[in-house]
Coordinates of C-alpha atoms in Angstrom, one line a residue:
M1 CA 0.0 0.0 0.0
L2 CA 2.9 2.3 0.7
N3 CA 4.2 1.9 -2.8
I4 CA 1.0 2.9 -4.6
P5 CA 1.4 6.7 -4.0
R6 CA 5.0 6.5 -5.2
Q7 CA 3.9 4.7 -8.3
K8 CA 1.2 7.2 -8.9
A9 CA 3.6 10.1 -8.3
L10 CA 6.0 8.5 -10.8
I11 CA 3.2 8.1 -13.4
I12 CA 2.2 11.7 -12.9
I13 CA 5.8 12.9 -13.3
V14 CA 6.3 10.8 -16.4
F15 CA 2.9 12.1 -17.8
F16 CA 3.8 15.7 -17.3
A17 CA 7.3 15.2 -18.6
A18 CA 5.8 13.6 -21.7
C19 CA 3.3 16.5 -22.1
A20 CA 6.1 19.0 -21.7
T21 CA 8.2 17.2 -24.3
A22 CA 5.2 17.1 -26.7
L23 CA 4.5 20.7 -26.3
A24 CA 8.1 21.6 -26.8
Q25 CA 8.3 19.6 -30.0
R26 CA 5.1 21.1 -31.2
D27 CA 6.4 24.6 -30.5
S28 CA 9.7 23.8 -32.3
K29 CA 7.7 22.7 -35.3
Q30 CA 5.3 25.6 -35.2
K31 CA 5.0 27.3 -38.5
F32 CA 5.9 30.9 -38.0
Q33 CA 4.2 33.6 -40.0
A34 CA 1.9 31.1 -41.8
D35 CA 0.2 34.0 -43.7
Y36 CA 3.5 35.6 -44.7
D37 CA 2.7 35.4 -48.5
A38 CA -0.7 37.0 -48.0
K39 CA 0.8 40.4 -47.9
K40 CA 1.5 41.8 -51.4
V41 CA 4.4 44.2 -50.5
R42 CA 7.1 43.8 -47.8
F43 CA 10.1 45.9 -46.8
G44 CA 13.4 45.0 -45.4
Y45 CA 17.1 45.7 -45.4
F46 CA 20.4 43.8 -45.9
L47 CA 24.1 43.8 -45.2
G48 CA 26.7 42.2 -47.4
V49 CA 30.4 41.5 -48.0
T50 CA 31.8 41.5 -51.6
A51 CA 34.8 40.1 -53.5
T52 CA 35.3 42.0 -56.7
N53 CA 37.7 42.6 -59.6
Y54 CA 37.9 43.7 -63.2
G55 CA 37.9 41.4 -66.2
V56 CA 40.7 42.8 -68.4
R57 CA 41.0 42.2 -72.2
Y58 CA 44.1 43.6 -73.9
N59 CA 44.0 45.3 -77.3
N60 CA 46.3 44.7 -80.3
Y61 CA 48.6 47.5 -79.3
F62 CA 49.6 45.7 -76.1
L63 CA 51.1 42.9 -78.1
T64 CA 53.1 45.0 -80.6
P65 CA 56.8 46.0 -80.2
A66 CA 55.6 49.7 -80.1
N67 CA 54.4 49.1 -76.5
T68 CA 57.6 49.5 -74.5
K69 CA 56.0 51.2 -71.5
Y70 CA 53.2 48.9 -70.2
F71 CA 54.2 45.3 -69.3
S72 CA 50.9 44.3 -67.6
V73 CA 47.5 45.5 -66.4
N74 CA 45.9 43.1 -63.9
S75 CA 43.0 43.2 -61.5
P76 CA 43.4 41.1 -58.3
K77 CA 40.3 40.4 -56.2
T78 CA 39.6 42.9 -53.5
F79 CA 36.9 43.1 -50.8
G80 CA 34.1 45.6 -50.1
L81 CA 30.9 46.3 -48.3
K82 CA 27.4 47.0 -49.3
M83 CA 24.1 47.7 -47.5
G84 CA 20.7 48.8 -48.6
G85 CA 16.9 48.4 -48.5
L86 CA 14.6 45.8 -49.9
I87 CA 11.2 46.1 -51.5
N88 CA 9.5 42.7 -52.3
F89 CA 6.4 42.4 -54.4
N90 CA 4.6 39.1 -54.0
M91 CA 3.3 38.1 -57.4
N92 CA 2.0 34.6 -56.7
S93 CA 3.0 31.5 -54.7
Q94 CA 6.1 30.9 -56.8
F95 CA 7.3 34.3 -58.0
D96 CA 8.3 37.6 -56.4
F97 CA 9.7 40.8 -57.8
R98 CA 12.4 42.6 -55.8
I99 CA 14.0 46.0 -55.9
L100 CA 17.1 46.6 -53.7
P101 CA 18.4 50.2 -53.6
T102 CA 22.0 49.7 -52.5
V103 CA 25.1 51.7 -51.4
A104 CA 28.3 49.8 -52.1
I105 CA 32.0 50.6 -51.3
Y106 CA 34.3 48.9 -53.7
A107 CA 38.1 48.9 -53.8
R108 CA 38.6 47.4 -57.2
S109 CA 42.3 47.3 -58.0
L110 CA 43.8 47.9 -61.4
D111 CA 47.5 47.2 -61.1
I112 CA 49.4 48.9 -63.9
N113 CA 53.0 47.7 -64.2
N114 CA 55.1 50.1 -66.3
G115 CA 58.4 48.9 -65.1
E116 CA 58.7 51.5 -62.4
E117 CA 55.7 51.4 -60.2
E118 CA 52.3 49.9 -59.7
I119 CA 49.3 52.2 -59.5
K120 CA 46.1 51.1 -57.8
Q121 CA 42.6 52.6 -57.8
N122 CA 41.2 53.7 -54.5
D123 CA 37.8 53.0 -52.9
K124 CA 34.8 54.1 -54.8
A125 CA 31.2 54.6 -53.6
W126 CA 28.4 53.3 -55.9
F127 CA 24.7 53.5 -55.9
E128 CA 23.2 50.3 -57.3
L129 CA 19.6 49.4 -58.3
P130 CA 18.9 45.7 -59.1
F131 CA 15.5 44.6 -60.5
L132 CA 15.2 40.9 -59.7
L133 CA 12.7 38.2 -60.5
K134 CA 12.7 35.7 -57.6
Y135 CA 11.5 32.1 -57.9
K136 CA 10.5 30.4 -54.6
S137 CA 10.3 26.7 -53.7
L138 CA 7.5 25.3 -51.7
R139 CA 7.8 26.1 -48.1
R140 CA 8.9 23.3 -45.7
G141 CA 8.0 24.3 -42.2
N142 CA 10.0 27.5 -41.5
Y143 CA 12.4 27.1 -44.5
R144 CA 12.2 27.9 -48.2
M145 CA 14.9 28.0 -50.9
Y146 CA 14.8 30.6 -53.7
M147 CA 16.7 31.8 -56.8
F148 CA 16.7 35.1 -58.5
A149 CA 18.1 36.9 -61.6
G150 CA 17.8 40.3 -63.3
P151 CA 19.6 43.4 -64.4
R152 CA 21.5 45.8 -62.2
F153 CA 22.1 49.5 -62.9
S154 CA 25.1 51.1 -61.0
F155 CA 26.3 54.7 -60.7
E156 CA 29.5 56.0 -59.2
T157 CA 28.7 58.7 -56.6
N158 CA 32.3 60.1 -56.8
A159 CA 32.1 60.8 -53.1
L160 CA 35.4 59.0 -52.4
N161 CA 37.0 59.2 -55.8
L162 CA 36.8 62.8 -57.2
A163 CA 40.0 64.0 -55.4
Q164 CA 41.9 60.9 -56.4
K165 CA 41.1 61.3 -60.1
S166 CA 42.6 64.8 -60.1
K167 CA 45.7 63.5 -58.5
L168 CA 46.1 60.8 -61.1
N169 CA 45.9 63.3 -63.9
N170 CA 43.6 61.0 -65.8
L171 CA 46.3 58.3 -66.0
Y172 CA 43.4 56.0 -66.2
T173 CA 39.7 56.9 -66.0
T174 CA 36.9 54.5 -65.9
R175 CA 33.2 55.1 -66.6
T176 CA 31.0 56.2 -63.8
S177 CA 28.0 53.9 -64.7
D178 CA 27.6 50.2 -65.3
L179 CA 25.0 47.8 -66.5
S180 CA 25.3 44.2 -65.3
I181 CA 23.5 40.9 -64.9
E182 CA 22.9 39.6 -61.4
Y183 CA 21.8 36.2 -60.2
G184 CA 22.0 34.0 -57.1
A185 CA 20.2 31.9 -54.5
G186 CA 19.3 32.0 -50.9
L187 CA 17.5 30.3 -48.0
E188 CA 14.5 31.9 -46.2
V189 CA 14.4 31.2 -42.5
F190 CA 11.1 32.3 -40.9
Q191 CA 11.2 33.4 -37.3
R192 CA 8.4 34.4 -35.0
F193 CA 8.6 38.1 -35.7
F194 CA 10.8 38.4 -38.8
K195 CA 12.4 36.5 -41.6
L196 CA 16.1 36.3 -42.4
A197 CA 17.7 35.0 -45.5
P198 CA 21.4 34.3 -46.1
E199 CA 22.1 34.5 -49.9
I200 CA 25.0 34.5 -52.4
T201 CA 24.9 36.8 -55.4
F202 CA 27.0 36.7 -58.6
N203 CA 27.3 39.8 -60.8
H204 CA 28.9 40.2 -64.2
G205 CA 29.2 43.6 -65.9
L206 CA 27.9 44.0 -69.4
S207 CA 29.3 47.5 -70.0
N208 CA 32.8 48.4 -71.1
L209 CA 34.1 50.7 -68.3
I210 CA 36.9 52.1 -70.4
D211 CA 36.4 55.9 -70.8
P212 CA 36.8 57.0 -74.4
S213 CA 39.2 59.7 -73.3
S214 CA 41.6 57.0 -72.1
L215 CA 41.7 55.2 -75.5
N216 CA 45.2 56.3 -76.6
T217 CA 48.6 54.8 -76.2
T218 CA 49.8 57.5 -73.8
T219 CA 47.7 56.2 -71.0
A220 CA 47.6 52.9 -69.2
L221 CA 44.1 52.1 -70.4
G222 CA 45.4 52.6 -74.0
V223 CA 46.5 48.9 -73.9
I224 CA 43.1 47.6 -72.9
Q225 CA 40.2 46.8 -75.2
K226 CA 37.6 46.0 -72.7
L227 CA 37.1 46.3 -68.9
N228 CA 34.2 44.6 -67.1
T229 CA 33.3 44.2 -63.5
H230 CA 32.9 40.9 -61.7
T231 CA 31.5 40.7 -58.1
V232 CA 30.5 37.9 -55.7
T233 CA 28.4 39.0 -52.6
V234 CA 27.5 37.1 -49.5
S235 CA 24.7 38.9 -47.6
I236 CA 22.0 38.5 -45.1
L237 CA 18.5 40.0 -45.6
F238 CA 16.0 40.9 -42.9
E239 CA 12.2 41.3 -43.6

């Protein structure tokens, strides 16, 4: 008789422990923001780190004996930062349209070896405006994969570069605008009060950034036929 209360107590403890475990599991599998896609327009922001460089294509003059001044023009990868806003338009269950007004700081390096010194470009501030079509997978609990692609328009603000250009005496001058194609993928993670999404983005410039005023053999860019941008960005978005 003395053991019965102890058995009952043990049963009660096990029961409540099982209930607590079940509730905890149910809470961990709870679908946060189940009506997320019901809202047509959402806003957010993002932060990112970039690795970027120029794609360099030499012209015929570089290979001729007349070129005795410029031995190489290369562009190693450098790192930068970007941040901006996010406007997301929900089109249907599979597609979104996104606009991401962005401020980016790049330090693209153009190493010009003329046998005496190597000259590098300094940091530049750019305003970028990508227009992206986003494809979403089916949501699995609080996770969803997505892909995106679209054009990006970029404009140099000159906030960091005006003074440097005058110092270089137009030794090399690149264009202050760029058109590029952007694509990438990410993972949406739904939380109770917000959604975060780590993503990776690839960007390839379509515009030739060589300024026409530099197309002569007295400047370093005179040995280059085409100059394009290439950028990889790892960022995290919050909505």
